[in-house]
Coordinates of C-alpha atoms (C1' of nucleotides) in Angstrom, one line a residue:
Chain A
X152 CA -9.5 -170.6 25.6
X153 CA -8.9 -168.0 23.0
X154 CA -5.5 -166.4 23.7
X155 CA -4.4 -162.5 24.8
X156 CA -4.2 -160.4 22.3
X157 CA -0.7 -159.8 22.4
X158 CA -0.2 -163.7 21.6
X159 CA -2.5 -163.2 18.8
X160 CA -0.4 -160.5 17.1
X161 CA 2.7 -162.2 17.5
X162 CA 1.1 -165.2 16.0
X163 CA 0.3 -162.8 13.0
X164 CA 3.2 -161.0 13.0
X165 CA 5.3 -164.7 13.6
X166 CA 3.0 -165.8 10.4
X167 CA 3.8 -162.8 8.0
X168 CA 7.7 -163.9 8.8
X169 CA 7.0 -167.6 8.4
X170 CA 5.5 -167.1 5.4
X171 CA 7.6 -164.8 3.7
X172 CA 5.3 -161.6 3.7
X173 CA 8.1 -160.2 5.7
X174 CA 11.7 -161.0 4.8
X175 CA 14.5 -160.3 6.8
X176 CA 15.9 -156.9 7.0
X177 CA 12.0 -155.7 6.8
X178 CA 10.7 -153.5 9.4
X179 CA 7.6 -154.1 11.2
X180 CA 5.2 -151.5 11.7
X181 CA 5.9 -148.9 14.8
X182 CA 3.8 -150.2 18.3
X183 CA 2.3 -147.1 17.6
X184 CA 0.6 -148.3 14.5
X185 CA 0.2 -151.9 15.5
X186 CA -1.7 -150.4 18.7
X187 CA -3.8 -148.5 16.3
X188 CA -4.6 -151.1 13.9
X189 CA -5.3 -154.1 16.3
X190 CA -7.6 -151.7 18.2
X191 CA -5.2 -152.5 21.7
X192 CA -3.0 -150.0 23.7
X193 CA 0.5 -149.5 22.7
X194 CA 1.7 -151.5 25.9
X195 CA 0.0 -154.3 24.5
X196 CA 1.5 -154.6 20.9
X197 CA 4.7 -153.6 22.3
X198 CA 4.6 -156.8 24.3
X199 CA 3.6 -159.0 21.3
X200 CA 6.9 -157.4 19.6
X201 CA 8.7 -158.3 22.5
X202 CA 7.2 -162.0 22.4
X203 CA 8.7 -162.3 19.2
X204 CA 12.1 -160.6 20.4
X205 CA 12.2 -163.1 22.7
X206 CA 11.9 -165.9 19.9
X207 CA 14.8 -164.0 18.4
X208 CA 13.2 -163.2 15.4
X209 CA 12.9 -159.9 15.5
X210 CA 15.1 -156.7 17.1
X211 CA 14.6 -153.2 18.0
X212 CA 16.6 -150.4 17.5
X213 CA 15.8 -147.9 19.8
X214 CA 14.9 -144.3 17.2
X215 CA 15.0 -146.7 14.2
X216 CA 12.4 -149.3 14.4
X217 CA 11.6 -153.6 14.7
X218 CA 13.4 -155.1 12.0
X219 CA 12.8 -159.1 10.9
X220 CA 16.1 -160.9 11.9
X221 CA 17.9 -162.9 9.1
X222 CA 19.2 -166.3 9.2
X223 CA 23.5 -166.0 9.3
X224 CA 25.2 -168.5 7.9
X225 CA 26.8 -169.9 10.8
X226 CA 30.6 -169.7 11.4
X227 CA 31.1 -174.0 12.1
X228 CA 33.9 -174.8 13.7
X229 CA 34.9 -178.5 14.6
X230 CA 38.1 -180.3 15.1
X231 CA 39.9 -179.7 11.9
X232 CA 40.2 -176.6 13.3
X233 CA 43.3 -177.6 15.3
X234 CA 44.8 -179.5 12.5
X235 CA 48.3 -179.2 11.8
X236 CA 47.8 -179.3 7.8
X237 CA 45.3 -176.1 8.1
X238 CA 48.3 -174.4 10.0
X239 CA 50.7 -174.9 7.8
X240 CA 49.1 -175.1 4.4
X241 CA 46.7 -171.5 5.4
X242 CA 49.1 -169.8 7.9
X243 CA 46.0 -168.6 9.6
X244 CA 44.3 -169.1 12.6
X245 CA 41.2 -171.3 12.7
X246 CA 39.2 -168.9 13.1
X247 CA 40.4 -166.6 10.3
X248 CA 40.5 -169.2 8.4
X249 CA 36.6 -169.6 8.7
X250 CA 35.7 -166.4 8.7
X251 CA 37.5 -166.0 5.5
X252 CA 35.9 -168.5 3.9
X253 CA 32.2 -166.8 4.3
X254 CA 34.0 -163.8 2.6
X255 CA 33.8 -161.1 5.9
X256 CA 37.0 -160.0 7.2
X257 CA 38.5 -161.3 10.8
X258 CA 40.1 -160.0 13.5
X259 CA 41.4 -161.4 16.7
X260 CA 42.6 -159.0 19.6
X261 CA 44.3 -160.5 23.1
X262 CA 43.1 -158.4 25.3
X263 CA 44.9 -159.6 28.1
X264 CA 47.6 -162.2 29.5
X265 CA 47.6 -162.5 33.5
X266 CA 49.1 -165.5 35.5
X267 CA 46.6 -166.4 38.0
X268 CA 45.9 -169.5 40.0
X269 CA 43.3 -171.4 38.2
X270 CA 39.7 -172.3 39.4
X271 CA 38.5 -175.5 40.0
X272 CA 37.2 -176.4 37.0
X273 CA 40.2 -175.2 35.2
X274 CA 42.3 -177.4 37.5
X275 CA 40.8 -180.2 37.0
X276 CA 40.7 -180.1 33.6
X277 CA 44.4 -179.6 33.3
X278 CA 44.9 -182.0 36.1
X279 CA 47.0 -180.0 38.4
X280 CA 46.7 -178.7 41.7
X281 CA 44.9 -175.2 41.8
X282 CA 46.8 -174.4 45.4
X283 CA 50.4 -175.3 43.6
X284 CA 50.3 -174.8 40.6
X285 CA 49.7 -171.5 38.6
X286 CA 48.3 -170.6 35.3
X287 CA 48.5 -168.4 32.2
X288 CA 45.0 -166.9 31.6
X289 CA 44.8 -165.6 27.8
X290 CA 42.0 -163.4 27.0
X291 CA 40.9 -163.4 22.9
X292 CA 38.0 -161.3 21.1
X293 CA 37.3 -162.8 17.8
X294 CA 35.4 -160.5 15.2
X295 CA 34.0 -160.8 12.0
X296 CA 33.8 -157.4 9.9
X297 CA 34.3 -156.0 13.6
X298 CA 31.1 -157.4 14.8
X299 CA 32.5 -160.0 17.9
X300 CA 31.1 -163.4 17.0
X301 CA 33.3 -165.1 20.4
X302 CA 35.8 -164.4 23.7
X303 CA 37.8 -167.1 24.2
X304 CA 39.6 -167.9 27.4
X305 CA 42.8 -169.8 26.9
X306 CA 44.4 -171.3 30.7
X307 CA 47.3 -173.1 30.6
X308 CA 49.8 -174.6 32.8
X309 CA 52.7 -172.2 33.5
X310 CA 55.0 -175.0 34.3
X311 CA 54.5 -175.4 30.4
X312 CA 54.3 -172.3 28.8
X313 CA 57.1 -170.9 30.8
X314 CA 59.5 -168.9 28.3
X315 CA 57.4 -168.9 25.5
X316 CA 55.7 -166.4 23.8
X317 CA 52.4 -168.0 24.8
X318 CA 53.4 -166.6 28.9
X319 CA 53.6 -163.3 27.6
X320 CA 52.8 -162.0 23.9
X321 CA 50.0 -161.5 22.2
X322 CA 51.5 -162.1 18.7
X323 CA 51.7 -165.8 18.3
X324 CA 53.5 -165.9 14.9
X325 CA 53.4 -168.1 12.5
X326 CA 51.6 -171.2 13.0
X327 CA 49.6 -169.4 16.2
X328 CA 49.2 -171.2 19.5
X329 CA 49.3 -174.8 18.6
X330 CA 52.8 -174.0 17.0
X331 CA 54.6 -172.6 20.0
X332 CA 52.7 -175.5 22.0
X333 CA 54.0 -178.3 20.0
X334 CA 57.5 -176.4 19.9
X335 CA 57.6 -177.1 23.5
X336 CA 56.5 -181.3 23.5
X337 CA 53.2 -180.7 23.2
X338 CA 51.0 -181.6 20.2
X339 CA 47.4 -181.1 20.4
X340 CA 46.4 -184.8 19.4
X341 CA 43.3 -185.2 21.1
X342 CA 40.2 -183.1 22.4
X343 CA 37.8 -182.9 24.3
X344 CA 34.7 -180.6 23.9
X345 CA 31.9 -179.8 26.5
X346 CA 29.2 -178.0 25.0
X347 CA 26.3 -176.3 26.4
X348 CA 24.0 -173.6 26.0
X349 CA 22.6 -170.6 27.9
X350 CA 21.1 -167.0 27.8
X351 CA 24.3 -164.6 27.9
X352 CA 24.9 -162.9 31.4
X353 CA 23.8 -158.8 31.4
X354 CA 28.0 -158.8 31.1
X355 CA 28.1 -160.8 27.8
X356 CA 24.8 -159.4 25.7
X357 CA 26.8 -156.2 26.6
X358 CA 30.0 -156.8 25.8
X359 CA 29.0 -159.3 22.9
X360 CA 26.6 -156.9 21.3
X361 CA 24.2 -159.8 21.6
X362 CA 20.4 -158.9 20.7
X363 CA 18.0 -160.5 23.2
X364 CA 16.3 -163.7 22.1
X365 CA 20.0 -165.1 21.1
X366 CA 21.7 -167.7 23.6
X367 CA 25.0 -168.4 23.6
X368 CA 26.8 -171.5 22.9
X369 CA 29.6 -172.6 25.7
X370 CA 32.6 -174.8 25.1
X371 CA 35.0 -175.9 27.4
X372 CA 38.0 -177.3 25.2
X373 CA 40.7 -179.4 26.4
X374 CA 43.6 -180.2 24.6
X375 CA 45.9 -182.7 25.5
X376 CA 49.0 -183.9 23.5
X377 CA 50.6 -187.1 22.7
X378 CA 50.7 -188.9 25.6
X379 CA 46.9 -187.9 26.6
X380 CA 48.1 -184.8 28.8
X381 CA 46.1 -182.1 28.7
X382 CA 48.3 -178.7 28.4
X383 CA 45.2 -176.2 27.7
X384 CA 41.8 -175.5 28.5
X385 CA 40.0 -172.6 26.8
X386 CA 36.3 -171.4 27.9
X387 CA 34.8 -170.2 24.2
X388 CA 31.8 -168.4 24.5
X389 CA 29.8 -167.9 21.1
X390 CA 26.9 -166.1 20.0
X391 CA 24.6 -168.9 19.0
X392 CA 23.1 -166.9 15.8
X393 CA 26.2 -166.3 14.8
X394 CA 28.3 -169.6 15.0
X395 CA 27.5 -173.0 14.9
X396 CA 29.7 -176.1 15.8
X397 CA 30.6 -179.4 13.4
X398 CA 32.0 -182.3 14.4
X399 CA 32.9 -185.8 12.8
X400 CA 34.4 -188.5 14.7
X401 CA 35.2 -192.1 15.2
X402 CA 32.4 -194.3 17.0
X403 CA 34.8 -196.3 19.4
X404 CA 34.0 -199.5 20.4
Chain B
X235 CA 23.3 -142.5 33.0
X236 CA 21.7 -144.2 36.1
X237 CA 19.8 -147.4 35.0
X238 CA 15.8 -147.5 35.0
X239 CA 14.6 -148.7 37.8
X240 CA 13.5 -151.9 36.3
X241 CA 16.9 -153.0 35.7
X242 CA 18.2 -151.7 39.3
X243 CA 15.7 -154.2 40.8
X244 CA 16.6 -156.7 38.7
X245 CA 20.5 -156.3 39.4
X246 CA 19.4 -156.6 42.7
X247 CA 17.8 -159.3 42.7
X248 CA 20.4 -161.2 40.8
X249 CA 23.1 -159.9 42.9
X250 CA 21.1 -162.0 46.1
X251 CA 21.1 -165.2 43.8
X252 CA 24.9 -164.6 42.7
X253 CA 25.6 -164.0 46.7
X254 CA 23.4 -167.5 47.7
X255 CA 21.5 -165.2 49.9
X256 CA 18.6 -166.3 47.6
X257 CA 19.4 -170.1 46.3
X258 CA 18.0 -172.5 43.8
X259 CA 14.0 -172.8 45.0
X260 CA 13.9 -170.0 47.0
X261 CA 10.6 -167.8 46.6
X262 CA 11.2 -164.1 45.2
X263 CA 9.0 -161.2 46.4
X264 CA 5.9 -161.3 45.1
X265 CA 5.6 -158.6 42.2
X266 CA 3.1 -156.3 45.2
X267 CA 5.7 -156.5 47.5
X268 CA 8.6 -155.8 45.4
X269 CA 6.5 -152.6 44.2
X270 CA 6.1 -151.4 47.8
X271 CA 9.3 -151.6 48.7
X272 CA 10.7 -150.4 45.8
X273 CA 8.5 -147.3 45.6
X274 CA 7.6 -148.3 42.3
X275 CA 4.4 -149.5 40.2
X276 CA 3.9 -153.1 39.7
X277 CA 4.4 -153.3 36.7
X278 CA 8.0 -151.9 37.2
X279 CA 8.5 -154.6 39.6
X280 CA 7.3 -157.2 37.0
X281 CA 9.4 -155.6 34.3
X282 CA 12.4 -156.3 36.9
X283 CA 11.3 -159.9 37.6
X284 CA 11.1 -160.1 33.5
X285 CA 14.4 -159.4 32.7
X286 CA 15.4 -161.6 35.1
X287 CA 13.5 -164.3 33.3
X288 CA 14.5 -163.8 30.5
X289 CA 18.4 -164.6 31.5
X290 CA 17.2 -167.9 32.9
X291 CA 17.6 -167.3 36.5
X292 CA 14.1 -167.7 37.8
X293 CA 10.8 -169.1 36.5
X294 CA 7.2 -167.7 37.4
X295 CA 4.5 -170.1 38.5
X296 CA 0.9 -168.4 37.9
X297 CA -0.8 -168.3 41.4
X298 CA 2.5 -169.6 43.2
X299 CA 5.2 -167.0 42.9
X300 CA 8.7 -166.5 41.0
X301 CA 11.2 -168.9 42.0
X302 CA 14.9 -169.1 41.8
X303 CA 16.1 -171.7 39.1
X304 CA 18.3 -174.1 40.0
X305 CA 21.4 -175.0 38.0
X306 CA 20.9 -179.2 37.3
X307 CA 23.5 -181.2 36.3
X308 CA 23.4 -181.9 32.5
X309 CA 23.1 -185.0 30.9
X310 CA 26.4 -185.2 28.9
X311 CA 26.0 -186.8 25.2
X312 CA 28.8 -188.0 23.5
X313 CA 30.1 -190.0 20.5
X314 CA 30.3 -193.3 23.1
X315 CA 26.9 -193.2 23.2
X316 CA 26.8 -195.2 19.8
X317 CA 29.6 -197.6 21.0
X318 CA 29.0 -201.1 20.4
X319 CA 30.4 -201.9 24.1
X320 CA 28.0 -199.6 26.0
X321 CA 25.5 -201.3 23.4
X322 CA 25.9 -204.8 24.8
X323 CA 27.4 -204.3 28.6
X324 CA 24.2 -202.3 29.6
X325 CA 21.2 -203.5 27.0
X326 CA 20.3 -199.8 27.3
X327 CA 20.0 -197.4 25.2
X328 CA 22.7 -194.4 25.5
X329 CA 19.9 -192.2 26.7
X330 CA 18.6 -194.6 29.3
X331 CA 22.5 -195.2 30.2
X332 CA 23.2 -191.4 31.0
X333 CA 19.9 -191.0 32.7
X334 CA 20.6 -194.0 34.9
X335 CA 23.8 -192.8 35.7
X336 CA 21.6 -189.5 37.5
X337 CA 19.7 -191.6 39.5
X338 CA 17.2 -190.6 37.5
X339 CA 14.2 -192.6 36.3
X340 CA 14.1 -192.3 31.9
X341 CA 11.4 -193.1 29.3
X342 CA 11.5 -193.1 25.6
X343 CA 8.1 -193.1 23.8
X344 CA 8.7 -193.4 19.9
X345 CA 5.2 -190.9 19.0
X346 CA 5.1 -191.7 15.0
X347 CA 6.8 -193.8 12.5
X348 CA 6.1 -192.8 9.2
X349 CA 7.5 -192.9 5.3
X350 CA 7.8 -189.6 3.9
X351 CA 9.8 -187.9 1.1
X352 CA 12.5 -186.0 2.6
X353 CA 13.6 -182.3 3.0
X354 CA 16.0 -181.4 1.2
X355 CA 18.2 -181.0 4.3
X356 CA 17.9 -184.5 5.6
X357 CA 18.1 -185.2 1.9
X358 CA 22.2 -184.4 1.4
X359 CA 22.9 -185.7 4.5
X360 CA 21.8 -189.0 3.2
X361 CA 23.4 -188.7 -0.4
X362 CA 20.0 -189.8 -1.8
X363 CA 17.8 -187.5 -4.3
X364 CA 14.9 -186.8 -2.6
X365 CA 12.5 -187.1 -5.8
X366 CA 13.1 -190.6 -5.9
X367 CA 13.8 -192.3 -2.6
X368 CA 11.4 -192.3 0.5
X369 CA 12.5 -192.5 3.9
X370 CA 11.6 -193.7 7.5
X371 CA 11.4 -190.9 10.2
X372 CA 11.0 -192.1 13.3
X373 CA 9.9 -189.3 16.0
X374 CA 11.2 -190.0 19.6
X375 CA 10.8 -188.4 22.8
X376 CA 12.6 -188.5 25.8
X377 CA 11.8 -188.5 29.4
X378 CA 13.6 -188.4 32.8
X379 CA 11.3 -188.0 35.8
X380 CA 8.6 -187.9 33.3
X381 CA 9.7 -184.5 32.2
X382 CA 10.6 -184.2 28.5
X383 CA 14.3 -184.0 28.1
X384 CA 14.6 -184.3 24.4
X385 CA 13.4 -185.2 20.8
X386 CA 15.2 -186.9 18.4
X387 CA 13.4 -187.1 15.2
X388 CA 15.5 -190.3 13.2
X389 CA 15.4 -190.7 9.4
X390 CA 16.8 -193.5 7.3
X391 CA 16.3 -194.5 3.8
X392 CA 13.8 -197.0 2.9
X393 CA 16.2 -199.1 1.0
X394 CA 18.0 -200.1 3.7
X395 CA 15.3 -199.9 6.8
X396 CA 12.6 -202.1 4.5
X397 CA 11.8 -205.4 6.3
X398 CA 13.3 -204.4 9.5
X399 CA 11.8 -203.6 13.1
X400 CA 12.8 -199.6 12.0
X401 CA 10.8 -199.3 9.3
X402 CA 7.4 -200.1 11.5
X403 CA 8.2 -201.3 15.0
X404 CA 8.4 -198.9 18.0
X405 CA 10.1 -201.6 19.8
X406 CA 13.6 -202.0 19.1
X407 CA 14.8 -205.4 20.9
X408 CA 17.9 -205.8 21.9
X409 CA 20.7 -203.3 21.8
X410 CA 18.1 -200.9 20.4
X411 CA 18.6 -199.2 16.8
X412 CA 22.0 -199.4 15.8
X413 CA 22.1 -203.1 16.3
X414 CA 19.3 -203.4 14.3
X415 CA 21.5 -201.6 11.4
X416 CA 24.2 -203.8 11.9
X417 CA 22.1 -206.6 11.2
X418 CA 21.6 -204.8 7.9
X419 CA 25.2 -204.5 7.0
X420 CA 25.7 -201.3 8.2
X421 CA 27.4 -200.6 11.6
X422 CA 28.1 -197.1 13.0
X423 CA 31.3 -196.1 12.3
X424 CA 31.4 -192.6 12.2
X425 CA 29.5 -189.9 13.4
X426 CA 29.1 -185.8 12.3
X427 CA 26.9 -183.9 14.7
X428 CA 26.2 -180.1 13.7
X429 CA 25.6 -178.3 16.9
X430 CA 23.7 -175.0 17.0
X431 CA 21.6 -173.0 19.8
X432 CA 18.2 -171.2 19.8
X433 CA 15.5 -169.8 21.5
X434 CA 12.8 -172.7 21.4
X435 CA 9.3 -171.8 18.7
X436 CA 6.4 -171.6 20.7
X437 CA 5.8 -175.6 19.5
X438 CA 8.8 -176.6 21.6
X439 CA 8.4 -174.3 24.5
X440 CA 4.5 -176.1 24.7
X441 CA 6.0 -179.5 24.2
X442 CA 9.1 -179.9 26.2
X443 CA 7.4 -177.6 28.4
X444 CA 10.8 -175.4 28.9
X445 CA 10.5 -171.9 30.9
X446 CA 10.7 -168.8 29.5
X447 CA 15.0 -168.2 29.4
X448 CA 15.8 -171.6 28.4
X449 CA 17.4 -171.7 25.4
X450 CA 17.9 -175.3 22.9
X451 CA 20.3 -177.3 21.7
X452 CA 19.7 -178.4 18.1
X453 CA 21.9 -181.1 16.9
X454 CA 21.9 -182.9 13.3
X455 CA 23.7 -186.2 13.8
X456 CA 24.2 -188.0 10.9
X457 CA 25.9 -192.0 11.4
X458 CA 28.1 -193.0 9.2
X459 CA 28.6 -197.2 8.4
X460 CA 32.2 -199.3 7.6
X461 CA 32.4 -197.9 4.2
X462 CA 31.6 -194.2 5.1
X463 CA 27.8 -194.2 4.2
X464 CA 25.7 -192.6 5.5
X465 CA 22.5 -194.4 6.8
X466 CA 20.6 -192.5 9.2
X467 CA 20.0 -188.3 10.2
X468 CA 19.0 -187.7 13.7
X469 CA 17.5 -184.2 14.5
X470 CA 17.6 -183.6 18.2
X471 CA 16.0 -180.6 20.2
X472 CA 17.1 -180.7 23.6
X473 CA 16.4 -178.3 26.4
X474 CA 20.0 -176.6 27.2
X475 CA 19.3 -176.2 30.7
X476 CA 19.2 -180.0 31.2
X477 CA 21.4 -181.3 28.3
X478 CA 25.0 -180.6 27.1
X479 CA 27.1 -181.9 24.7
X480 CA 30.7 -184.1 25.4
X481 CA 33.0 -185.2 22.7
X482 CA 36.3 -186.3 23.1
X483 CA 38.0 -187.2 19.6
X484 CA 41.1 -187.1 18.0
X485 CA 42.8 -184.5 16.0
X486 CA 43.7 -185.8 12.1
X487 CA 46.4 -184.2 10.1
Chain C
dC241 C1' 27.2 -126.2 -1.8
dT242 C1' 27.7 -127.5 3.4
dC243 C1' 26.3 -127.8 7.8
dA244 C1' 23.4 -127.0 11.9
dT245 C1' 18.8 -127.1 13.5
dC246 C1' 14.5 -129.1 14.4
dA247 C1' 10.2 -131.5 13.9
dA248 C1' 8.3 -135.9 13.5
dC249 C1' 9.1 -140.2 13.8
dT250 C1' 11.0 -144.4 16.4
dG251 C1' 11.4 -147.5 20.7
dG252 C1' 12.4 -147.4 26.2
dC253 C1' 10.3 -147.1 30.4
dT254 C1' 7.1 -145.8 34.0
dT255 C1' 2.6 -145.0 36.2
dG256 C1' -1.6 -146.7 38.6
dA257 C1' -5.6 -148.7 37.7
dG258 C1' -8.4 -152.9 36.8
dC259 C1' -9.9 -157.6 35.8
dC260 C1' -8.8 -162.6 35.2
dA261 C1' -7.1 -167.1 36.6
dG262 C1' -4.2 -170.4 39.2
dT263 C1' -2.9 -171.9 44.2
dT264 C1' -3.2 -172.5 49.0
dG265 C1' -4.7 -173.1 53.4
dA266 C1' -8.2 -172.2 56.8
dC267 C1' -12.6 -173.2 58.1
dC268 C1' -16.8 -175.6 58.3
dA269 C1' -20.5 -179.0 57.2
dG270 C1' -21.3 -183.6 57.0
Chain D
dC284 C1' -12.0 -187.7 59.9
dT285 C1' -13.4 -186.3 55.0
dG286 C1' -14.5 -183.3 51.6
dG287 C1' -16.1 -178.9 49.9
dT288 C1' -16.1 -173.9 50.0
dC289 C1' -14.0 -169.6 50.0
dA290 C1' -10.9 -165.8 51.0
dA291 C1' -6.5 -164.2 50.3
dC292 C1' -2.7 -164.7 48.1
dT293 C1' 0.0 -165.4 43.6
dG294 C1' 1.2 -164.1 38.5
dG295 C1' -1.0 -162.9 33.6
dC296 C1' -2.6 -159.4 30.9
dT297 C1' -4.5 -155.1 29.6
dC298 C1' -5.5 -150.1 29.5
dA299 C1' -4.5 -145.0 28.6
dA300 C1' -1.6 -141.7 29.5
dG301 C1' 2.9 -139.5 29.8
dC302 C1' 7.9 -138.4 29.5
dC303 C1' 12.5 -139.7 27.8
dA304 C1' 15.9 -140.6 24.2
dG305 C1' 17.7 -142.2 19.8
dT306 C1' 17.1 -141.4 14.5
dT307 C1' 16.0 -139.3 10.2
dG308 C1' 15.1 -136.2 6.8
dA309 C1' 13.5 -131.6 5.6
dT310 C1' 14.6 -127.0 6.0
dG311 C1' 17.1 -123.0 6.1
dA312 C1' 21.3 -120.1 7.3
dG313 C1' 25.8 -119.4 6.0

DNA sequence: CTCATCAACTGGCTTGAGCCAGTTGACCAG
DNA sequence: CTGGTCAACTGGCTCAAGCCAGTTGATGAG
């Protein structure tokens, strides 16, 4: 009934963090010197770091050492985040807007702009039909002090965007994306958000910069305007240490 | 600049899931075989089946094998899940409701009801100082198929739970909790729910019994009455590869 | 002073061996 | 037919050794 060893120094190890005996930013001793001092083989404190890796507490650097993870303040983002008052009052994007307000610096880059024909979960989000009707796929890496914290994936009908800068340039302008939107008859007015969590694909913990132990956070946003249609759908996928969501809304009856 | 081994096996491996030549149940090579036929030691072949793991995609089952996980429909949980209508249609709880809807077979068994003094986070939620008031926390767990879905751990001040079924009742009657706060004068109104993701502690893993590679959903719902109070936290911890998240809600100026 | 070099550290990954502990199904005694 | 035993499988975990590849800081050449 007594556990491994390797449990046993993660337990430790986990207890020394827990406790504060280790603080984040810390680094834990080299497997080397854990090996040594536990009386075990290096394979078998190496796995107790990576137990504790896997809890997400703690990440190696390969040539540098384990370091004791720290708690962000998340990045919360909710529905006043499509509101038109922040628009207009902050001129910034939602995003920016939130970043700023933890004091790091943003940046948002559109990496692409395609028109493709839509899956069919996009479709029938946006209620069309995916062998009709095509799409504008638009591509966004949002970064705080140029660490990426999100990609977003923005689809939307090309029947609607169409002439706009939202078909085809990845400056926005003032007021961003909801702007040009609700130049065009459609005001974002209601949403709907489908959240879920996973472990990141090999793709994303690349691309992301995503230690292991961190899940990401999945939303599939659909916007609809006045009269309940939806005009956009955009896939958001978050690093969950990094960015947190916050939502208040009417209980209807 | 060719990968390890380890991770060539692995990408593999999850190219056959990703290609449904290997699909949802399906046995993987035992960790011998893969080594033979890789050319490799076992342990490379368990490093492989690791990493695998550890992105969710298969579960190991001491004496039985490694098995290919399967993607199950999530429970969805919205803010109608506090309506008054579902409420009174159904008699059931929203849980039960959703469950239900699955074909699936749920359970709620409330574990401890207790007065405490709370933390300081439940604390501001509830606008009360915790040096001076006392609250009710209620600790619930959820079943479907009697595996654990969820915990929702509820709090609510004394002062308003004192003399009703939440102070010391597991049994709710009748259109469950929130009818038993409307009795009190205060009816769910609105709701904030803080959404965030993790890797589970060791505590959770062991109670919900959730496979290595399965991330959680932690959400801090706090209910709001008629006259915007705030009457009751709810802390859930919900396994992310059976529960998601879906809010629809309108966007205020 | 500046800059390249290099030794000594770090983790990353593999080998091949061994023992332990669940699971399963065949087989056999009753 | 029933029930127990047991062999052959599975993954869980460890060992001791080795090589590779980043990182860092001291050292020394210019």
């Amino acid at each position: 009934m007594t556990a491994p060893p390797s449990r046993q120094i993660a337990r430790e190890l986990r207890g020394q963090i827990d406790r504060g005996e280790l603080v984040a930013g810390d680094k834990l001793p080299s497997e080397r010197v854990l090996a040594e001092r536990y009386g075990v083989a290096r394979n078998t404190a190496r796995e107790a770091i990576r137990l504790l890796a896997d809890q997400g507490l703690v990440t190696a650097e390969h040539g540098r050492g384990v370091f004791v993870r720290g708690k962000h303040r998340l990045l919360r983002f909710g529905a006043e985040r499509y509101a038109r008052t922040l628009r207009e009052s902050t001129g910034l994007s939602p995003f920016r807007a939130e970043v700023e307000r933890q004091g790091r610096v943003p940046s948002v880059n559109c990496v692409s702009i395609e028109r493709v024909t839509p899956s069919a979960e996009i479709a029938e989000r946006l209620l069309i039909d995916s062998d009709v009707e095509t799409v504008v796929r638009r591509e966004n890496w949002y970064f705080a002090d140029d660490e990426p914290m999100q990609v977003g994936v923005t689809y939307s009908p090309w029947s609607i965007v169409e002439g706009t800068p939202v078909a085809d340039s990845a400056k926005m302008g003032k007021g961003s994306l909801y702007a040009r939107f609700e130049e065009v008859g459609h005001a974002i007015t209601t949403i709907r958000e489908e959240v879920s969590a996973r472990m990141p694909t090999p793709e994303e913990a690349h691309g992301l910069k995503i230690p292991d132990g961190v899940p990401v956070l999945e939303v599939v946003h659909t916007g609809c305007d006045q009269d309940g249609v939806p005009f956009e759908v955009t896939v958001f996928v978050m690093r969950a240490d990094y960015n947190g969501l916050d939502y208040k809304m009417p209980v209807e009856d």
